Short mmCIF file of C-alpha atoms in Angstrom, two decimals:
data_model
loop_
_atom_site.label_atom_id
_atom_site.label_comp_id
_atom_site.label_asym_id
_atom_site.label_seq_id
_atom_site.Cartn_x
_atom_site.Cartn_y
_atom_site.Cartn_z
CA UNK A 15 28.26 -122.20 59.69
CA UNK A 16 25.37 -121.59 62.15
CA UNK A 17 23.68 -124.95 62.32
CA UNK A 18 20.48 -122.87 62.79
CA UNK A 19 20.98 -120.56 59.21
CA UNK A 20 22.27 -124.05 57.40
CA UNK A 21 20.28 -124.76 54.35
CA UNK A 22 20.16 -128.40 54.33
CA UNK A 23 18.81 -130.72 51.40
CA UNK A 24 17.58 -134.13 51.64
CA UNK A 25 18.02 -135.88 48.22
CA UNK A 26 14.29 -134.80 46.57
CA UNK A 27 15.05 -131.90 47.22
CA UNK A 28 18.66 -132.14 44.81
CA UNK A 29 16.98 -134.42 42.57
CA UNK A 30 13.95 -131.38 41.94
CA UNK A 31 16.82 -128.77 41.46
CA UNK A 32 18.57 -130.93 39.07
CA UNK A 33 15.50 -131.89 37.25
CA UNK A 34 14.74 -128.01 36.82
CA UNK A 35 18.40 -127.10 35.68
CA UNK A 36 18.11 -130.05 33.03
CA UNK A 37 14.98 -128.20 31.74
CA UNK A 38 16.01 -124.68 31.95
CA UNK A 39 19.14 -125.66 30.05
CA UNK A 40 16.93 -127.28 27.25
CA UNK A 41 15.02 -124.33 26.98
CA UNK A 42 17.83 -121.91 26.63
CA UNK A 43 19.94 -123.52 24.95
CA UNK A 44 17.84 -125.98 22.43
CA UNK A 45 18.52 -129.45 21.73
CA UNK A 46 21.86 -131.50 23.47
CA UNK A 47 22.74 -134.67 24.20
CA UNK A 48 23.17 -136.51 27.47
CA UNK A 49 26.91 -136.06 27.86
CA UNK A 50 26.29 -132.57 26.98
CA UNK A 51 24.04 -131.57 29.94
CA UNK A 52 26.63 -133.93 32.27
CA UNK A 53 28.75 -131.74 31.16
CA UNK A 54 27.28 -127.73 31.19
CA UNK A 55 26.03 -128.90 34.29
CA UNK A 56 28.82 -130.60 36.41
CA UNK A 57 26.67 -133.72 36.85
CA UNK A 58 28.05 -137.06 36.50
CA UNK A 59 26.78 -138.88 33.92
CA UNK A 60 24.78 -141.37 36.14
CA UNK A 61 22.90 -138.32 37.86
CA UNK A 62 21.90 -136.96 34.38
CA UNK A 63 20.47 -140.20 32.75
CA UNK A 64 18.35 -140.57 36.01
CA UNK A 65 17.07 -136.90 35.79
CA UNK A 66 16.46 -137.83 32.07
CA UNK A 67 14.66 -140.95 32.65
CA UNK A 68 12.07 -138.80 35.07
CA UNK A 69 11.68 -136.16 32.37
CA UNK A 70 10.95 -138.74 29.61
CA UNK A 71 8.92 -140.34 31.54
CA UNK A 72 6.63 -137.32 32.20
CA UNK A 73 6.72 -136.14 28.86
CA UNK A 74 8.53 -133.26 29.46
CA UNK A 75 11.36 -133.94 27.17
CA UNK A 76 11.99 -136.02 24.22
CA UNK A 77 14.17 -137.76 21.90
CA UNK A 78 15.18 -136.32 18.42
CA UNK A 79 17.60 -137.24 16.02
CA UNK A 80 21.38 -138.42 16.78
CA UNK A 81 24.69 -135.94 17.73
CA UNK A 82 26.50 -136.65 14.90
CA UNK A 83 28.75 -133.59 15.94
CA UNK A 84 31.09 -135.67 17.86
CA UNK A 85 33.93 -138.34 17.93
CA UNK A 86 32.72 -141.52 19.44
CA UNK A 87 29.12 -143.19 19.80
CA UNK A 88 26.73 -140.79 19.15
CA UNK A 89 23.75 -139.96 21.50
CA UNK A 90 20.13 -139.20 21.02
CA UNK A 91 19.90 -135.22 21.17
CA UNK A 92 17.22 -134.21 24.07
CA UNK A 93 14.77 -131.18 23.72
CA UNK A 94 11.78 -129.94 25.68
CA UNK A 95 8.50 -132.15 24.51
CA UNK A 96 6.48 -129.20 22.73
CA UNK A 97 3.65 -131.65 23.12
CA UNK A 98 3.41 -132.71 26.65
CA UNK A 99 0.69 -129.82 26.80
CA UNK A 100 -0.89 -126.55 26.60
CA UNK A 101 -1.21 -123.13 27.91
CA UNK A 102 -3.38 -120.40 27.66
CA UNK A 103 -2.52 -116.80 27.36
CA UNK A 104 -5.75 -114.05 28.20
CA UNK A 105 -4.54 -110.56 27.45
CA UNK A 106 -7.99 -108.47 29.28
CA UNK A 107 -7.06 -105.04 27.61
CA UNK A 108 -9.29 -101.73 28.15
CA UNK A 109 -11.25 -102.22 24.89
CA UNK A 110 -10.68 -105.55 23.64
CA UNK A 111 -9.49 -109.11 25.25
CA UNK A 112 -7.34 -111.38 23.30
CA UNK A 113 -6.76 -115.34 23.94
CA UNK A 114 -4.14 -117.33 22.54
CA UNK A 115 -3.89 -121.17 23.33
CA UNK A 116 -0.04 -123.01 22.26
CA UNK A 117 1.49 -125.97 22.83
CA UNK A 118 4.68 -125.91 25.34
CA UNK A 119 6.54 -124.69 22.01
CA UNK A 120 4.67 -122.03 21.79
CA UNK A 121 2.84 -123.24 18.34
CA UNK A 122 -0.29 -121.42 18.04
CA UNK A 123 -3.34 -124.18 18.56
CA UNK A 124 -6.29 -121.16 18.12
CA UNK A 125 -6.82 -118.25 18.97
CA UNK A 126 -9.73 -114.92 18.99
CA UNK A 127 -10.08 -111.77 19.95
CA UNK A 128 -13.22 -109.87 21.05
CA UNK A 129 -13.90 -106.08 21.53
CA UNK A 130 -16.13 -105.25 24.48
CA UNK A 131 -17.66 -101.84 26.12
CA UNK A 132 -16.27 -100.73 29.81
CA UNK A 133 -19.81 -99.51 30.22
CA UNK A 134 -20.59 -103.52 30.62
CA UNK A 135 -20.59 -105.05 34.08
CA UNK A 136 -17.43 -106.89 35.02
CA UNK A 137 -19.11 -110.19 35.61
CA UNK A 138 -21.42 -110.41 32.15
CA UNK A 139 -17.64 -109.60 30.43
CA UNK A 140 -15.64 -111.91 32.27
CA UNK A 141 -18.36 -114.65 31.44
CA UNK A 142 -17.81 -114.08 28.23
CA UNK A 143 -14.04 -114.66 28.33
CA UNK A 144 -15.02 -117.91 30.16
CA UNK A 145 -16.87 -118.97 27.73
CA UNK A 146 -13.99 -118.83 25.46
CA UNK A 147 -11.55 -120.17 27.59
CA UNK A 148 -14.29 -123.25 27.74
CA UNK A 149 -14.19 -123.54 23.43
CA UNK A 150 -10.02 -123.02 23.97
CA UNK A 151 -9.44 -125.73 26.12
CA UNK A 152 -12.11 -128.45 24.29
CA UNK A 153 -9.00 -127.61 21.48
CA UNK A 154 -6.63 -128.82 23.88
CA UNK A 155 -8.79 -132.06 24.95
CA UNK A 156 -9.38 -132.86 21.08
CA UNK A 157 -5.46 -132.59 20.72
CA UNK A 158 -5.42 -134.66 24.20
CA UNK A 159 -2.86 -132.05 25.46
CA UNK A 160 -3.32 -131.25 29.25
CA UNK A 161 -3.60 -127.50 30.22
CA UNK A 162 -0.61 -126.74 32.18
CA UNK A 163 -1.96 -123.31 33.53
CA UNK A 164 -3.68 -119.99 32.53
CA UNK A 165 -1.97 -116.61 32.11
CA UNK A 166 -4.06 -113.48 32.52
CA UNK A 167 -2.29 -110.07 31.77
CA UNK A 168 -5.06 -107.36 33.33
CA UNK A 169 -4.99 -103.43 32.55
CA UNK A 170 -4.93 -101.41 36.03
CA UNK A 171 -3.49 -102.31 39.66
CA UNK A 172 -3.67 -106.36 39.81
CA UNK A 173 -3.30 -107.64 43.09
CA UNK A 174 -0.75 -110.36 41.99
CA UNK A 175 -1.11 -112.23 45.47
CA UNK A 176 -5.05 -113.74 45.04
CA UNK A 177 -5.37 -112.53 41.28
CA UNK A 178 -7.52 -109.49 41.33
CA UNK A 179 -8.05 -106.25 39.95
CA UNK A 180 -7.87 -104.31 42.70
CA UNK A 181 -8.62 -100.78 40.81
CA UNK A 182 -9.26 -99.99 37.28
CA UNK A 183 -8.35 -96.05 37.36
CA UNK A 184 -9.81 -95.84 33.59
CA UNK A 185 -12.27 -98.64 33.32
CA UNK A 186 -13.34 -97.71 37.00
CA UNK A 187 -13.53 -101.67 38.13
CA UNK A 188 -12.64 -102.51 42.11
CA UNK A 189 -11.92 -105.51 43.43
CA UNK A 190 -12.67 -108.25 40.50
CA UNK A 191 -12.17 -111.44 41.64
CA UNK A 192 -10.27 -113.60 38.83
CA UNK A 193 -7.96 -116.41 39.97
CA UNK A 194 -9.72 -118.12 42.53
CA UNK A 195 -12.90 -118.46 40.29
CA UNK A 196 -10.98 -119.45 37.59
CA UNK A 197 -9.15 -122.02 38.74
CA UNK A 198 -12.24 -123.51 40.70
CA UNK A 199 -13.86 -123.60 37.34
CA UNK A 200 -10.88 -124.83 34.91
CA UNK A 201 -9.50 -126.70 37.28
CA UNK A 202 -5.74 -125.23 36.03
CA UNK A 203 -3.07 -123.08 37.73
CA UNK A 204 -4.00 -119.04 37.08
CA UNK A 205 -1.71 -116.60 37.33
CA UNK A 206 -2.66 -112.90 37.06
CA UNK A 207 -0.58 -110.09 35.85
CA UNK A 208 -0.63 -106.35 35.71
CA UNK A 209 -0.52 -106.09 31.38
CA UNK A 210 2.47 -103.88 31.29
CA UNK A 211 4.34 -105.98 33.60
CA UNK A 212 2.72 -109.27 31.85
CA UNK A 213 4.19 -107.29 28.33
CA UNK A 214 8.18 -106.82 30.28
CA UNK A 215 8.23 -110.41 31.14
CA UNK A 216 7.13 -111.06 27.34
CA UNK A 217 9.90 -108.45 25.79
CA UNK A 218 12.31 -110.35 27.96
CA UNK A 219 11.63 -113.98 27.00
CA UNK A 220 11.59 -112.90 23.40
CA UNK A 221 15.15 -112.58 23.44
CA UNK A 222 16.13 -114.63 26.74
CA UNK A 223 20.05 -114.77 25.96
CA UNK A 224 20.46 -111.29 25.71
CA UNK A 225 18.19 -109.78 27.66
CA UNK A 226 19.56 -106.52 29.04
CA UNK A 227 19.20 -106.78 33.36
CA UNK A 228 17.92 -102.75 33.39
CA UNK A 229 15.20 -101.74 30.97
CA UNK A 230 11.74 -100.45 30.90
CA UNK A 231 9.38 -101.76 29.07
CA UNK A 232 6.42 -99.01 28.28
CA UNK A 233 2.65 -100.31 27.26
CA UNK A 234 0.73 -97.64 24.98
CA UNK A 235 -2.90 -97.74 24.37
CA UNK A 236 -5.83 -97.44 25.69
CA UNK A 237 -4.26 -97.19 28.75
CA UNK A 238 -0.45 -96.90 29.54
CA UNK A 239 1.76 -98.35 32.18
CA UNK A 240 5.48 -99.90 32.53
CA UNK A 241 6.85 -102.90 33.62
CA UNK A 242 10.39 -102.13 35.07
CA UNK A 243 13.23 -104.66 35.61
CA UNK A 244 15.89 -103.58 37.88
CA UNK A 245 19.03 -105.73 38.00
CA UNK A 246 17.12 -108.84 36.61
CA UNK A 247 13.61 -108.76 38.64
CA UNK A 248 10.95 -107.89 37.44
CA UNK A 249 9.56 -104.42 40.05
CA UNK A 250 6.13 -105.04 41.03
CA UNK A 251 5.99 -102.81 44.02
CA UNK A 252 4.60 -103.73 47.54
CA UNK A 253 1.46 -104.87 46.31
CA UNK A 254 1.91 -105.43 42.74
CA UNK A 255 0.67 -101.58 41.38
CA UNK A 256 3.97 -100.54 40.22
CA UNK A 257 4.28 -99.11 36.82
CA UNK A 258 1.19 -96.91 36.75
CA UNK A 259 3.11 -94.31 35.20
CA UNK A 260 -0.03 -93.29 32.72
CA UNK A 261 -1.78 -91.51 34.91
CA UNK A 262 0.77 -89.32 36.61
CA UNK A 263 0.57 -85.39 36.26
CA UNK A 264 2.11 -84.35 32.70
CA UNK A 265 0.10 -81.31 31.73
CA UNK A 266 -1.53 -79.15 34.42
CA UNK A 267 -4.12 -77.39 31.75
CA UNK A 268 -4.62 -80.95 30.19
CA UNK A 269 -7.98 -82.45 29.46
CA UNK A 270 -9.83 -84.12 31.77
CA UNK A 271 -8.86 -88.13 32.27
CA UNK A 272 -11.10 -90.83 33.43
CA UNK A 273 -9.95 -91.54 36.61
CA UNK A 274 -10.51 -88.07 37.58
CA UNK A 275 -7.64 -85.79 37.52
CA UNK A 276 -6.10 -83.58 34.50
CA UNK A 277 -3.29 -83.69 32.39
CA UNK A 278 -2.36 -87.07 32.81
CA UNK A 279 0.68 -88.44 30.52
CA UNK A 280 -2.23 -90.93 29.27
CA UNK A 281 -5.03 -88.57 27.85
CA UNK A 282 -1.69 -87.15 25.84
CA UNK A 283 -0.06 -90.08 24.43
CA UNK A 284 -3.19 -92.66 24.96
CA UNK A 285 -5.49 -93.89 22.33
CA UNK A 286 -7.94 -91.10 22.94
CA UNK A 287 -5.60 -88.65 22.87
CA UNK A 288 -4.42 -89.40 19.11
CA UNK A 289 -7.93 -89.97 18.14
CA UNK A 290 -8.93 -86.36 19.84
CA UNK A 291 -5.84 -84.64 17.80
CA UNK A 292 -6.24 -86.20 14.85
CA UNK A 293 -9.86 -84.32 14.75
CA UNK A 294 -8.44 -81.51 15.74
CA UNK A 295 -6.96 -81.33 12.30
CA UNK A 296 -9.33 -82.78 10.41
CA UNK A 297 -9.08 -86.11 10.01
CA UNK A 298 -12.14 -88.54 11.24
CA UNK A 299 -10.85 -91.69 12.07
CA UNK A 300 -13.37 -94.97 11.46
CA UNK A 301 -14.30 -96.17 15.01
CA UNK A 302 -17.98 -97.27 14.21
CA UNK A 303 -18.49 -101.01 15.31
CA UNK A 304 -18.48 -103.48 12.46
CA UNK A 305 -15.64 -101.17 10.94
CA UNK A 306 -13.59 -103.44 8.37
CA UNK A 307 -10.25 -102.18 9.31
CA UNK A 308 -9.12 -101.38 12.83
CA UNK A 309 -8.74 -97.89 13.50
CA UNK A 310 -4.68 -98.20 14.55
CA UNK A 311 -4.09 -99.90 11.04
CA UNK A 312 -6.36 -97.30 9.40
CA UNK A 313 -4.15 -94.62 10.70
CA UNK A 314 -0.89 -96.50 10.12
CA UNK A 315 -1.80 -96.33 6.45
CA UNK A 316 -2.46 -92.74 6.26
CA UNK A 317 1.18 -92.66 7.84
CA UNK A 318 2.65 -94.75 5.69
CA UNK A 319 0.88 -92.74 2.63
CA UNK A 320 2.68 -90.18 3.92
CA UNK A 321 -0.65 -88.06 5.08
CA UNK A 322 1.25 -84.63 6.88
CA UNK A 323 -1.67 -84.60 8.84
CA UNK A 324 -1.54 -87.67 10.55
CA UNK A 325 2.30 -87.67 10.53
CA UNK A 326 1.95 -84.44 11.96
CA UNK A 327 -0.02 -86.10 15.35
CA UNK A 328 2.07 -88.52 15.54
CA UNK A 329 5.03 -86.72 16.23
CA UNK A 330 3.60 -84.92 18.65
CA UNK A 331 2.70 -87.99 20.80
CA UNK A 332 6.13 -88.72 20.06
CA UNK A 333 7.90 -85.67 21.69
CA UNK A 334 5.25 -86.51 24.45
CA UNK A 335 5.92 -90.15 24.92
CA UNK A 336 9.52 -89.31 24.83
CA UNK A 337 9.16 -86.25 27.12
CA UNK A 338 7.41 -88.49 29.83
CA UNK A 339 9.53 -91.56 28.99
CA UNK A 340 12.67 -89.07 29.91
CA UNK A 341 11.27 -89.13 33.83
CA UNK A 342 11.46 -93.01 33.91
CA UNK A 343 14.77 -93.27 32.62
CA UNK A 344 16.09 -90.40 35.04
CA UNK A 345 14.84 -92.50 37.54
CA UNK A 346 15.66 -95.87 37.13
CA UNK A 347 19.00 -95.94 34.77
CA UNK A 348 17.86 -98.52 32.05
CA UNK A 349 19.51 -99.44 29.48
CA UNK A 350 16.74 -100.04 27.20
CA UNK A 351 13.80 -98.61 26.40
CA UNK A 352 11.04 -100.82 24.48
CA UNK A 353 7.97 -99.02 23.31
CA UNK A 354 5.02 -101.62 23.29
CA UNK A 355 1.12 -101.97 23.91
CA UNK A 356 -1.62 -101.90 21.23
CA UNK A 357 -0.24 -98.38 19.79
CA UNK A 358 3.22 -100.30 18.55
CA UNK A 359 2.10 -99.74 14.74
CA UNK A 360 2.03 -96.09 14.61
CA UNK A 361 5.14 -95.64 17.09
CA UNK A 362 7.40 -97.22 14.75
CA UNK A 363 6.68 -94.33 12.28
CA UNK A 364 7.98 -91.91 15.10
CA UNK A 365 11.10 -93.64 16.62
CA UNK A 366 13.68 -91.38 16.18
CA UNK A 367 11.66 -88.35 17.21
CA UNK A 368 10.69 -90.59 21.00
CA UNK A 369 14.67 -91.07 20.95
CA UNK A 370 15.48 -87.49 20.28
CA UNK A 371 12.53 -86.26 23.03
CA UNK A 372 14.97 -88.91 25.71
CA UNK A 373 18.10 -87.60 24.88
CA UNK A 374 16.64 -84.04 25.29
CA UNK A 375 15.01 -84.28 28.53
CA UNK A 376 17.48 -86.74 30.78
CA UNK A 377 21.16 -86.04 31.69
CA UNK A 378 23.54 -87.47 29.05
CA UNK A 379 25.45 -89.45 31.65
CA UNK A 380 22.55 -91.23 31.67
CA UNK A 381 21.53 -92.03 27.87
CA UNK A 382 25.48 -93.09 26.96
CA UNK A 383 24.42 -96.73 27.31
CA UNK A 384 20.41 -96.01 26.46
CA UNK A 385 18.47 -98.17 23.44
CA UNK A 386 15.23 -97.30 22.40
CA UNK A 387 12.81 -99.61 20.43
CA UNK A 388 9.62 -100.08 19.05
CA UNK A 389 8.16 -103.28 19.80
CA UNK A 390 7.80 -105.84 16.97
CA UNK A 391 4.27 -107.07 17.65
CA UNK A 392 1.61 -105.85 19.92
CA UNK A 393 1.30 -109.36 21.28
CA UNK A 394 4.07 -108.49 24.19
CA UNK A 395 1.65 -109.18 26.78
CA UNK A 396 0.25 -112.61 25.39
CA UNK A 397 3.61 -113.76 25.25
CA UNK A 398 4.68 -113.05 28.84
CA UNK A 399 1.60 -114.58 30.36
CA UNK A 400 2.96 -117.60 27.82
CA UNK A 401 6.13 -117.61 29.70
CA UNK A 402 4.97 -117.45 33.09
CA UNK A 403 3.33 -120.80 32.15
CA UNK A 404 6.48 -122.00 31.18
CA UNK A 405 8.26 -120.67 34.42
CA UNK A 406 6.12 -122.67 36.77
CA UNK A 407 6.16 -126.06 34.72
CA UNK A 408 9.96 -125.43 34.04
CA UNK A 409 9.99 -124.77 38.05
CA UNK A 410 7.70 -127.65 38.84
CA UNK A 411 8.52 -130.78 37.18
CA UNK A 412 5.53 -132.97 37.65
CA UNK A 413 8.26 -136.30 37.90
CA UNK A 414 7.29 -138.71 40.95
CA UNK A 415 6.84 -137.53 44.21
CA UNK A 416 7.85 -134.41 43.24
CA UNK A 417 4.86 -133.10 41.14
CA UNK A 418 3.10 -130.55 43.16
#
């Protein structure tokens, strides 16, 4: 091997890589003994003991019960320490902002959600969020937990490098900074993702061991975007703008979209489209401020009761969702489509319709391995934010001189 291309590692690099591998193993496999770790990673017992000592000192892992499942002297089991710190997830959707504070074990410590008007200035809206973040961080401090970071899911074209919203096709916001401002204000790392990308990350980490290498997460709510995994990697594009499928042409004679174009896919299946189509068949959705029931829950209850008008509208939305999703299947050949976002509670009623529409519009050879599921939660974005923070902690273990 050419000396110029040969990768050289010093002892601290190897120590860091070993620590990362130990943390990753415990994250994916659960509690293990030192002997188990050494065996699975192919390391000596002495090396594992040294790394474990560092991780215990940094409180990143903890010792639990004795391993009684093997012959010989039982060893103490090790696991990630859920109380080593906390992390905060923030989902900035187009009509609602949700926040979730958890420990590293993802045990919920605090949550809040507020609605807002896109007509408000970005500065005023983000200041509201910042005040809520201060409340959340105070909860963490009261429990003597350091905050490892804030993960943010943001609807629109997010420049992930500098953490700003470059452009919101629906909100109209442009060049709104966040990452640098919040890192200075809160003195913790801030990670900003497009909301569909965050949703895809969340969906992938819900079932870490079973996560497919090629899948598409479609986030449907006030907006519409996709997170696409290809060969195990999230496809972000040149500036992180990949996946803005909601503003692609769907109906040449369709209604005008807030982005300025007509007939966008979003205008046929997004929240405003559902409300508009329900009104067309005589179903008036309660949307007044302060309503006791969220309108999505209200519509879901009507569907559960078998309301024929509601089910007819949802069938139409499901059909058009599937027709548009088929184009993504043709383009990326995934093995799984996950339907996520705020409208999940409604899409579960038309899951078969979505599947049939995709099958009808896609070449059969591309649908043979294809599975379509509706997410069981509308918090994939928040879970993706948490996973992003955990990933950072796992890849940058704060032990000795390795702390970054």
